[in-house]
PDB file of C-alpha atoms in Angstrom:
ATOM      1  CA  UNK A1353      93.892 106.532 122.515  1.00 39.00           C
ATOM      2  CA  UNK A1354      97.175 108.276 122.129  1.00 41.00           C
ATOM      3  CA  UNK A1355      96.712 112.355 121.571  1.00 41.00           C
ATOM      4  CA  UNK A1356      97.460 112.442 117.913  1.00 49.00           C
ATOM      5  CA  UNK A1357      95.600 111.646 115.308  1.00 57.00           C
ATOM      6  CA  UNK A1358      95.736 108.189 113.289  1.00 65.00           C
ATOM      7  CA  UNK A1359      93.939 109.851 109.920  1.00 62.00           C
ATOM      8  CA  UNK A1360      97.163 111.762 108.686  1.00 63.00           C
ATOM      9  CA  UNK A1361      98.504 108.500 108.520  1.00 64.00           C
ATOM     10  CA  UNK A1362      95.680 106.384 106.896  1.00 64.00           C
ATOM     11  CA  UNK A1363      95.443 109.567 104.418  1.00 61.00           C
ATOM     12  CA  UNK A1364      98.677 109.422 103.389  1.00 56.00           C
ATOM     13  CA  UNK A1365      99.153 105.991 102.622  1.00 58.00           C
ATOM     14  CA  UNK A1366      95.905 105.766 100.750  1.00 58.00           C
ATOM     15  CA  UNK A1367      96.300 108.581  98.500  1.00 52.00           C
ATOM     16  CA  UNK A1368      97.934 106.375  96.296  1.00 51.00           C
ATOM     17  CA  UNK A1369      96.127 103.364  96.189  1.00 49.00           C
ATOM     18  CA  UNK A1370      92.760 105.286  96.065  1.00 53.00           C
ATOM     19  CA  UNK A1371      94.543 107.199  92.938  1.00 49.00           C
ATOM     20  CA  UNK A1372      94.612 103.896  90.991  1.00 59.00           C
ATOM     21  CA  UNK A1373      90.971 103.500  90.158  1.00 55.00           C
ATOM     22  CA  UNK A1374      91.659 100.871  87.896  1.00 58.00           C
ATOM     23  CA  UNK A1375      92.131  98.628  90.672  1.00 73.00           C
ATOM     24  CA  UNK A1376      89.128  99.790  93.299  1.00 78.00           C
ATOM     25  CA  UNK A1377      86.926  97.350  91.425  1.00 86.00           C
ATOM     26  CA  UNK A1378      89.744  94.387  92.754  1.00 83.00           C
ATOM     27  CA  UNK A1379      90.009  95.757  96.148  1.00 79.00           C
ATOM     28  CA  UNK A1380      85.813  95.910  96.545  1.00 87.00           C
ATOM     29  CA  UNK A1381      85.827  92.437  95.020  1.00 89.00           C
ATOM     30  CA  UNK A1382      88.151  90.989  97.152  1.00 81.00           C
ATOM     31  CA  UNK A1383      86.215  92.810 100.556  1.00 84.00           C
ATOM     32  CA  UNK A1384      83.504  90.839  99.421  1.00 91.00           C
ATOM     33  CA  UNK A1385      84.830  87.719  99.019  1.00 86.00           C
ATOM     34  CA  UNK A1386      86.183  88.004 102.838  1.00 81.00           C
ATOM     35  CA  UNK A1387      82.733  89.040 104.156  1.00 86.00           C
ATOM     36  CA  UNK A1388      81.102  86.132 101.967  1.00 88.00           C
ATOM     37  CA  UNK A1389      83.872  83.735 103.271  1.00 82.00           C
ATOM     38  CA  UNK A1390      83.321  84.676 107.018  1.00 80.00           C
ATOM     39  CA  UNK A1391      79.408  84.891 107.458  1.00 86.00           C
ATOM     40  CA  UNK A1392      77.806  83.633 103.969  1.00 88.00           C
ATOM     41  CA  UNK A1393      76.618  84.987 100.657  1.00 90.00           C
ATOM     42  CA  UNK A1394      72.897  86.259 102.532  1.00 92.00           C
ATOM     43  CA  UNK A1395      73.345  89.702 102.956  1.00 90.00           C
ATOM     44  CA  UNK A1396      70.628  90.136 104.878  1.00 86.00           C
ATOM     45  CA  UNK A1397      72.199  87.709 107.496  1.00 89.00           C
ATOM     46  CA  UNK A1398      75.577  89.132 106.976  1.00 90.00           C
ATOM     47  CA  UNK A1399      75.720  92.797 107.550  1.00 80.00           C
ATOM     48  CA  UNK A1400      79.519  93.183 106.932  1.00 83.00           C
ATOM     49  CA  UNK A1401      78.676  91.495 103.116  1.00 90.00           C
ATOM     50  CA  UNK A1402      75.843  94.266 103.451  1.00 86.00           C
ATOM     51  CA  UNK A1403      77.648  96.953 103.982  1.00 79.00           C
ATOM     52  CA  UNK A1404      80.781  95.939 101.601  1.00 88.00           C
ATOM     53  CA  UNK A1405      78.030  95.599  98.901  1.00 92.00           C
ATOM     54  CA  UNK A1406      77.244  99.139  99.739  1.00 82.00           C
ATOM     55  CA  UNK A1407      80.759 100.173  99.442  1.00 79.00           C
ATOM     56  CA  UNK A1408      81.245  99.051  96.196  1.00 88.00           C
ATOM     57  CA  UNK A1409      78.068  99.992  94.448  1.00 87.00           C
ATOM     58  CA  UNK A1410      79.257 103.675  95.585  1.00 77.00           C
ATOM     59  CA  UNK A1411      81.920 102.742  93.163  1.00 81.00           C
ATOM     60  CA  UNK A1412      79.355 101.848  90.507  1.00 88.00           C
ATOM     61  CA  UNK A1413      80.650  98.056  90.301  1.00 92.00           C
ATOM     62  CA  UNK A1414      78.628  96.387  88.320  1.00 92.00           C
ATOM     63  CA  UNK A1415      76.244  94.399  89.593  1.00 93.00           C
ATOM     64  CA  UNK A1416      77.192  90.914  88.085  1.00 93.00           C
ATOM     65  CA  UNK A1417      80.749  91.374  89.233  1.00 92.00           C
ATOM     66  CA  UNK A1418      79.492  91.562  93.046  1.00 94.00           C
ATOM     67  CA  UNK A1419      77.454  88.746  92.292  1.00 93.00           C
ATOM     68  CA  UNK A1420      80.377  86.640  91.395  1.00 91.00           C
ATOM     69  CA  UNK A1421      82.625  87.897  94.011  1.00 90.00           C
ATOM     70  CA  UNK A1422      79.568  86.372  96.831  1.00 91.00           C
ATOM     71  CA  UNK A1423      79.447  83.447  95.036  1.00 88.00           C
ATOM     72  CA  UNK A1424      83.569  83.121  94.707  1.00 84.00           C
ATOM     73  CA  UNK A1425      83.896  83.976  98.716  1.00 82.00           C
ATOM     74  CA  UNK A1426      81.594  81.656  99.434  1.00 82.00           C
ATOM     75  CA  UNK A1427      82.940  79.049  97.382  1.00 76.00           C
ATOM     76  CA  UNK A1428      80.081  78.828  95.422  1.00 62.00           C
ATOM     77  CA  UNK A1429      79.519  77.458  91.712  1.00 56.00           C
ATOM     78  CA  UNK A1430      83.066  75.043  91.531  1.00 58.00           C
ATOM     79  CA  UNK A1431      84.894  78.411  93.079  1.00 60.00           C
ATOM     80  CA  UNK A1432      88.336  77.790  94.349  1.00 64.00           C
ATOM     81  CA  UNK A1433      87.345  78.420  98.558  1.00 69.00           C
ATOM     82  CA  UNK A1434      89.309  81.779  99.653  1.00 73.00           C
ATOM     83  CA  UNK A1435      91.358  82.312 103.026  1.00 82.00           C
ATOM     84  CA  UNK A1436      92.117  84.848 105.242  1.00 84.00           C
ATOM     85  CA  UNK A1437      95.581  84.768 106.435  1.00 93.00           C
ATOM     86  CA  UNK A1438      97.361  87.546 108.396  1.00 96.00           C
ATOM     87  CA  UNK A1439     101.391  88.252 107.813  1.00 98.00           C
ATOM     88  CA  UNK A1440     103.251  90.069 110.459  1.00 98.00           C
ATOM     89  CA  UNK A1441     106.442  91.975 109.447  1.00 98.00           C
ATOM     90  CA  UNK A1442     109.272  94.404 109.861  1.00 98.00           C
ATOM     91  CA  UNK A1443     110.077  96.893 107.121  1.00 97.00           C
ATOM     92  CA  UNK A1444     112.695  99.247 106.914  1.00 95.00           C
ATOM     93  CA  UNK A1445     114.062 101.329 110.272  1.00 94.00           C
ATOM     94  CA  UNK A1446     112.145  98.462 112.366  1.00 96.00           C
ATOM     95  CA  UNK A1447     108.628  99.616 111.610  1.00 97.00           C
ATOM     96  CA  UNK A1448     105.832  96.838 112.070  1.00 98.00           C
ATOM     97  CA  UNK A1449     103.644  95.678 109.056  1.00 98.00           C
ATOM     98  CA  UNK A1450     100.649  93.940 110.152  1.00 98.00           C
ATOM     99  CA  UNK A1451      99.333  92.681 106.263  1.00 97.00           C
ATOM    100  CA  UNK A1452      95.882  90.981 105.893  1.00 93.00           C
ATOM    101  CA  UNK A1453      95.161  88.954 102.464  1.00 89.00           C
ATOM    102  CA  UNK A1454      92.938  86.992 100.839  1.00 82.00           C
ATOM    103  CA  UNK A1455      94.395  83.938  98.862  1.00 86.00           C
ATOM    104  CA  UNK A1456      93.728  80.614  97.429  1.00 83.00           C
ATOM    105  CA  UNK A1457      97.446  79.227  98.000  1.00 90.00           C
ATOM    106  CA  UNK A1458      99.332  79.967 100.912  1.00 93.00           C
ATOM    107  CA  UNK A1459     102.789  78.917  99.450  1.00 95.00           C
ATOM    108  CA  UNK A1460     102.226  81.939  96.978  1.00 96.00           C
ATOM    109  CA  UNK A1461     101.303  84.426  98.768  1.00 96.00           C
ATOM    110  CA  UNK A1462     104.349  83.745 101.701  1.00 97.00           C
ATOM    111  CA  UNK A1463     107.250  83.673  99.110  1.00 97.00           C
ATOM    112  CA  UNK A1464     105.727  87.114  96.938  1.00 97.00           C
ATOM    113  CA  UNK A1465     105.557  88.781 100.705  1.00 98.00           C
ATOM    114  CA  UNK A1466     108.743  87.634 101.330  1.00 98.00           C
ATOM    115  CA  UNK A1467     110.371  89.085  97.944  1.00 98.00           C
ATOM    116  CA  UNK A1468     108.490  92.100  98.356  1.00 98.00           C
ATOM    117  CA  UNK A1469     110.014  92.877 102.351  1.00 97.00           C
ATOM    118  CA  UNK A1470     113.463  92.105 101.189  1.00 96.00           C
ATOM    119  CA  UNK A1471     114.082  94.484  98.780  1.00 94.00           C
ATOM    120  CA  UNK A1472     113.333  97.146 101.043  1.00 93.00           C
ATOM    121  CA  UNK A1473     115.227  95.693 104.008  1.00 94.00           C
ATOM    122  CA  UNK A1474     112.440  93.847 105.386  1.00 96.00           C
ATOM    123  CA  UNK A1475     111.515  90.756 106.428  1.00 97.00           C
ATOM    124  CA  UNK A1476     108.145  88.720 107.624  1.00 98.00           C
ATOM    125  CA  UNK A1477     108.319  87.635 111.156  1.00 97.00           C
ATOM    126  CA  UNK A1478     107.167  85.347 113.469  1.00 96.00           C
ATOM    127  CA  UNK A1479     103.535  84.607 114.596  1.00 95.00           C
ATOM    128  CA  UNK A1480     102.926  87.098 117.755  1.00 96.00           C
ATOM    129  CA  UNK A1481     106.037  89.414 117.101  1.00 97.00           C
ATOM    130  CA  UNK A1482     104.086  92.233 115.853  1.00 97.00           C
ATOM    131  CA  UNK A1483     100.502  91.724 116.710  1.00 97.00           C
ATOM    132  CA  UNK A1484     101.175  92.600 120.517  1.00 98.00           C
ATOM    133  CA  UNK A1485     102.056  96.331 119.256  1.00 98.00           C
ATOM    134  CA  UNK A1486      98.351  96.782 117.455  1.00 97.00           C
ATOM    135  CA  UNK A1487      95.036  96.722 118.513  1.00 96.00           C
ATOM    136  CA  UNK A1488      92.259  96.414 116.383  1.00 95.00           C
ATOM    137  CA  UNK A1489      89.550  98.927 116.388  1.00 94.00           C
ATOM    138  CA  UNK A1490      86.966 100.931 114.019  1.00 92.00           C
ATOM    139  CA  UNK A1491      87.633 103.928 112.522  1.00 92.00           C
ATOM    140  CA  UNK A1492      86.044 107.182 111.407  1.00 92.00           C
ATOM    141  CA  UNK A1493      87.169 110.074 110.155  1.00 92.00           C
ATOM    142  CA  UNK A1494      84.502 113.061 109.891  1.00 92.00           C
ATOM    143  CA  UNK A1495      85.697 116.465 109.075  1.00 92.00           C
ATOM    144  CA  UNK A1496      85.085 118.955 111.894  1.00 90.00           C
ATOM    145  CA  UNK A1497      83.641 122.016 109.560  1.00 88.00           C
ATOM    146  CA  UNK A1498      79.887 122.839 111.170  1.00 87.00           C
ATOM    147  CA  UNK A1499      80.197 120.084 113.519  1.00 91.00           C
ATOM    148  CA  UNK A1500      80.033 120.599 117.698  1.00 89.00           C
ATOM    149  CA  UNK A1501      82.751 118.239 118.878  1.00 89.00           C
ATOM    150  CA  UNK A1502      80.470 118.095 122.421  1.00 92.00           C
ATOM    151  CA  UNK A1503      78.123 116.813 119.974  1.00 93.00           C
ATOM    152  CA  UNK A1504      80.412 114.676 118.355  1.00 93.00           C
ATOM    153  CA  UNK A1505      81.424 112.687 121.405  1.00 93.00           C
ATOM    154  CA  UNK A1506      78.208 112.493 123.193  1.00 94.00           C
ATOM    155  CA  UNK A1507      76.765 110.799 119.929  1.00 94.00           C
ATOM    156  CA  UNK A1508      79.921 108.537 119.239  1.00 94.00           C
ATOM    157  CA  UNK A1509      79.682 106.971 123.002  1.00 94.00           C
ATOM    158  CA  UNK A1510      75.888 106.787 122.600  1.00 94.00           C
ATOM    159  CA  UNK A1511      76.589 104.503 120.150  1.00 94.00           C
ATOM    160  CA  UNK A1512      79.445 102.350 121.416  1.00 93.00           C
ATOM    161  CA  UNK A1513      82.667 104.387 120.382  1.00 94.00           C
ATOM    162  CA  UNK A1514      85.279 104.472 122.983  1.00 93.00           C
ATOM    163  CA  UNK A1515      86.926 107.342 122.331  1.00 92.00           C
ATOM    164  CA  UNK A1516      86.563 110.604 120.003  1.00 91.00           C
ATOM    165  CA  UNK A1517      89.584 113.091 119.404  1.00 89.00           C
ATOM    166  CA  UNK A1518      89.755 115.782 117.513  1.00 86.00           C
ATOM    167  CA  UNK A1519      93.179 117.190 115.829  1.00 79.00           C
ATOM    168  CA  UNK A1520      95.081 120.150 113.841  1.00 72.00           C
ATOM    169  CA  UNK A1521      93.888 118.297 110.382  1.00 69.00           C
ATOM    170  CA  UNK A1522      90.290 119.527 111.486  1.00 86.00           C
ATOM    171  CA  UNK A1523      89.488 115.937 111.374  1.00 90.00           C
ATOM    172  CA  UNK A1524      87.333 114.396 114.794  1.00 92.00           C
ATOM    173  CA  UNK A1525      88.248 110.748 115.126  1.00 92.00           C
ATOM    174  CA  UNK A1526      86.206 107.942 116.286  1.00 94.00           C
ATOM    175  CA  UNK A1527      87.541 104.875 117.543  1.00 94.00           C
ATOM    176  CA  UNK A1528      85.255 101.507 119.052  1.00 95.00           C
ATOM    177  CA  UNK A1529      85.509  98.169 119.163  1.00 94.00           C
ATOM    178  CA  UNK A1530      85.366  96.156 116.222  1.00 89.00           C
ATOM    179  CA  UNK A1531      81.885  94.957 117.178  1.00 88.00           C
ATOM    180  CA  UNK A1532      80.256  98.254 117.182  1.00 90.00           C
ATOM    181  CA  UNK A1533      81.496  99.398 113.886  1.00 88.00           C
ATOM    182  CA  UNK A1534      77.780  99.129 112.037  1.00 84.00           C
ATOM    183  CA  UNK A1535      76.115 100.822 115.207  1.00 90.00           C
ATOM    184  CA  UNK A1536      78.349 103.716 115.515  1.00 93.00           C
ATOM    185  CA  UNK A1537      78.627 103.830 111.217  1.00 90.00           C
ATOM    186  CA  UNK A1538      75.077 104.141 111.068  1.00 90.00           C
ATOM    187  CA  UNK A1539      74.510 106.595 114.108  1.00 94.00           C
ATOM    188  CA  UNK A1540      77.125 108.816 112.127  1.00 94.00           C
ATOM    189  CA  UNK A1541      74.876 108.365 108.957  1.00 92.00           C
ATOM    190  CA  UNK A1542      71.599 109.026 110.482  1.00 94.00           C
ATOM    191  CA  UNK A1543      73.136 112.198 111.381  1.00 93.00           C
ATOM    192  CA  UNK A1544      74.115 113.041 107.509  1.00 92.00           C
ATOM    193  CA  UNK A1545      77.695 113.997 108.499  1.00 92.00           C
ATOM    194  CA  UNK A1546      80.230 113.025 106.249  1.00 90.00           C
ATOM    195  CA  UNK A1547      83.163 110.311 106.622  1.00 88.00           C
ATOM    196  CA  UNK A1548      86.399 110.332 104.884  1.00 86.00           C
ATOM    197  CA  UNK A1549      86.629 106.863 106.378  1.00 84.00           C
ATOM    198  CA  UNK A1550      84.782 104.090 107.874  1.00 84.00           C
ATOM    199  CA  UNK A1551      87.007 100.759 108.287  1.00 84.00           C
ATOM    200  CA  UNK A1552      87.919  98.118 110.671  1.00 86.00           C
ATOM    201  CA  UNK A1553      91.986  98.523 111.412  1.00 90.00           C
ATOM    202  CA  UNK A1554      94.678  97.725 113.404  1.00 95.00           C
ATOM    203  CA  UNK A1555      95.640 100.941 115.216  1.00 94.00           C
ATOM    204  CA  UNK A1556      99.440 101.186 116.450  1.00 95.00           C
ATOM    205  CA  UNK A1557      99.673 101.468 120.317  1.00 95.00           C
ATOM    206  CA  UNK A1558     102.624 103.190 119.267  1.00 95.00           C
ATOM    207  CA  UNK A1559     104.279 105.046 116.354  1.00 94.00           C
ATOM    208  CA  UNK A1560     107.340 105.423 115.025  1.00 94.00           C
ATOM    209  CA  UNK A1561     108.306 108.337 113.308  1.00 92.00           C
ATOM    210  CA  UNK A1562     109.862 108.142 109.519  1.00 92.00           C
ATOM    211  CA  UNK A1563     111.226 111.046 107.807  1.00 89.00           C
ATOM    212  CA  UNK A1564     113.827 111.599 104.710  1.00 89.00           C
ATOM    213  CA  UNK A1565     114.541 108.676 102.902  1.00 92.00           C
ATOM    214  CA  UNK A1566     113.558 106.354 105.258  1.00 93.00           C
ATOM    215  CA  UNK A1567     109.535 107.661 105.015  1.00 91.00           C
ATOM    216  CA  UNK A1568     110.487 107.287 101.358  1.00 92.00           C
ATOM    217  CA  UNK A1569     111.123 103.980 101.167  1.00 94.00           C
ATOM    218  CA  UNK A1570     108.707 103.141 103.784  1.00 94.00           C
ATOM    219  CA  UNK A1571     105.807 104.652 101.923  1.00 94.00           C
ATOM    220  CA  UNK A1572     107.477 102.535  98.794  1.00 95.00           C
ATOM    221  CA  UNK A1573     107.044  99.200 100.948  1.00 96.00           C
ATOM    222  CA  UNK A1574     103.777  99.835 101.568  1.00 95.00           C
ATOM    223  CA  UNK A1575     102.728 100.488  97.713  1.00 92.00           C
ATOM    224  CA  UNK A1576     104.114  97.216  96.621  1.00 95.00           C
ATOM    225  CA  UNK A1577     103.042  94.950  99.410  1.00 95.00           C
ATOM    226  CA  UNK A1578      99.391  96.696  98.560  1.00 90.00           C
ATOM    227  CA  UNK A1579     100.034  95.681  94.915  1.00 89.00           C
ATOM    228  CA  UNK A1580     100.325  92.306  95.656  1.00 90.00           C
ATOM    229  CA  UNK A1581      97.291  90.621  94.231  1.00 84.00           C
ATOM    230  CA  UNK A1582      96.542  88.654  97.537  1.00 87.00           C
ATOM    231  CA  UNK A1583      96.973  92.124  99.952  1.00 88.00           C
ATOM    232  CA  UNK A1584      93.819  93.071 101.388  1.00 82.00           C
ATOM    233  CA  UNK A1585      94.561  95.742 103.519  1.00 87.00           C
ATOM    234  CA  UNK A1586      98.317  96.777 104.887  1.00 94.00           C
ATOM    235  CA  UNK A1587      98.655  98.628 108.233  1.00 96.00           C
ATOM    236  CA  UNK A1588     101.977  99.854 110.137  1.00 96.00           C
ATOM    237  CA  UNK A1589     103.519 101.970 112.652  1.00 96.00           C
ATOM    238  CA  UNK A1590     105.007 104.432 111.250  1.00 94.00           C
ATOM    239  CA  UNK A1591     104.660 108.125 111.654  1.00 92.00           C
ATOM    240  CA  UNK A1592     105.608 110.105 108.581  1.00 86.00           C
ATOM    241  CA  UNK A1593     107.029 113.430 109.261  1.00 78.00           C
ATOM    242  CA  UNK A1594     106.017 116.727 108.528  1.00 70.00           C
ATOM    243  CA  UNK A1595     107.425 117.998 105.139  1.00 55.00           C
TER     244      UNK A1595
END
């Protein structure tokens, strides 16, 4: 993994879709859906529905609107059946958008994506022309405060991370294959350390780093594409400055 950190990034474009609680109830429902879709409403035979259950009772949704959200990604009860698509795009200054969404109707979700990108000088590209410049991987954040970072690491690999780093935002990140994510999640919560975050992303081999008004409208990009009612998760390349 490349020496600097990837949670100064992830923290800043969250901030502001984590500040619009109104919505976290959406975003849950929708992470549901995708985990129903992919292994089946049985959460005890589909620990990524397990754990995105979890996630969103922490959030004190209600209990009948997870319920419906299994049955909807499952394409139970007359349910309109939901799929996972993946969009690959350029946004402003030539940074790469990799943007994963949830939808009923392709020919939507396309055309919004396509509005969206364009009036911020992007565009959606090609199948392949961004993917090659990601990697997927699981992520964890844990603050360093009280923590031995030998400790850290030796636990992380124990479990199936491949690599730990720790950086100037006191922050030690942990990084493994997608596979591993609920071993080395749960080693980390056996432990009772806490994570500021604990997601499956695609991690840039590269960044590119954004500053003035180009990290403006860059950080702008990615706040309307993660409006977008079909956006599940966005994830880019770009490297905000300092300041």
């Amino acid at each position: 993994m490349a020496g600097h950190s990837h949670w100064a990034n992830i923290q800043r474009t969250k901030s502001k879709q984590d500040a619009k609680r109104g919505k976290i109830f959406s975003k849950w429902a929708k992470l549901i859906m995708s985990a129903a879709r992919s292994g089946g409403g049985d959460p005890s035979m589909n620990l990524p529905l397990r754990y995105a259950i979890e996630r969103a009772k922490a959030d004190n949704m209600p209990k009948d609107s997870i319920e419906r959200a299994i049955r909807k990604g499952a394409g139970e009860d007359g349910e309109t059946r939901l799929e996972e698509v993946q969009y690959e795009a350029f946004g402003p200054g030539g940074v790469a958008f990799m943007i994963e969404t949830l939808t009923d109707n392709r020919n939507r979700t396309a055309p919004n994506l396509r509005n969206i990108l364009s009036k911020k000088g992007g565009n959606l590209a090609e199948s392949g022309a961004v993917s090659w410049m990601f990697q997927r991987k699981a992520v964890f954040a844990i603050p360093k405060e009280g923590l031995d970072e030998d400790a850290v690491m030796e636990l992380a690999l124990d479990a199936g991370a491949d690599d730990v780093t720790a950086d100037e935002e006191k922050i030690f990140g942990v990084e493994a294959d997608p596979g591993q994510y609920l071993e080395v999640k749960e080693a980390i919560e056996k432990q009772g350390w806490e994570m500021l975050d604990a997601s499956i992303r695609y991690i840039p081999d590269n960044t590119l780093e954004v500053d003035g008004d180009l990290g403006t409208k860059v950080l702008e990009l990615v706040e309307l594409i993660e409006e977008d009612e079909d956006v599940q998760e966005v994830h880019h390349n770009a490297e905000f400055a300092e300041g």
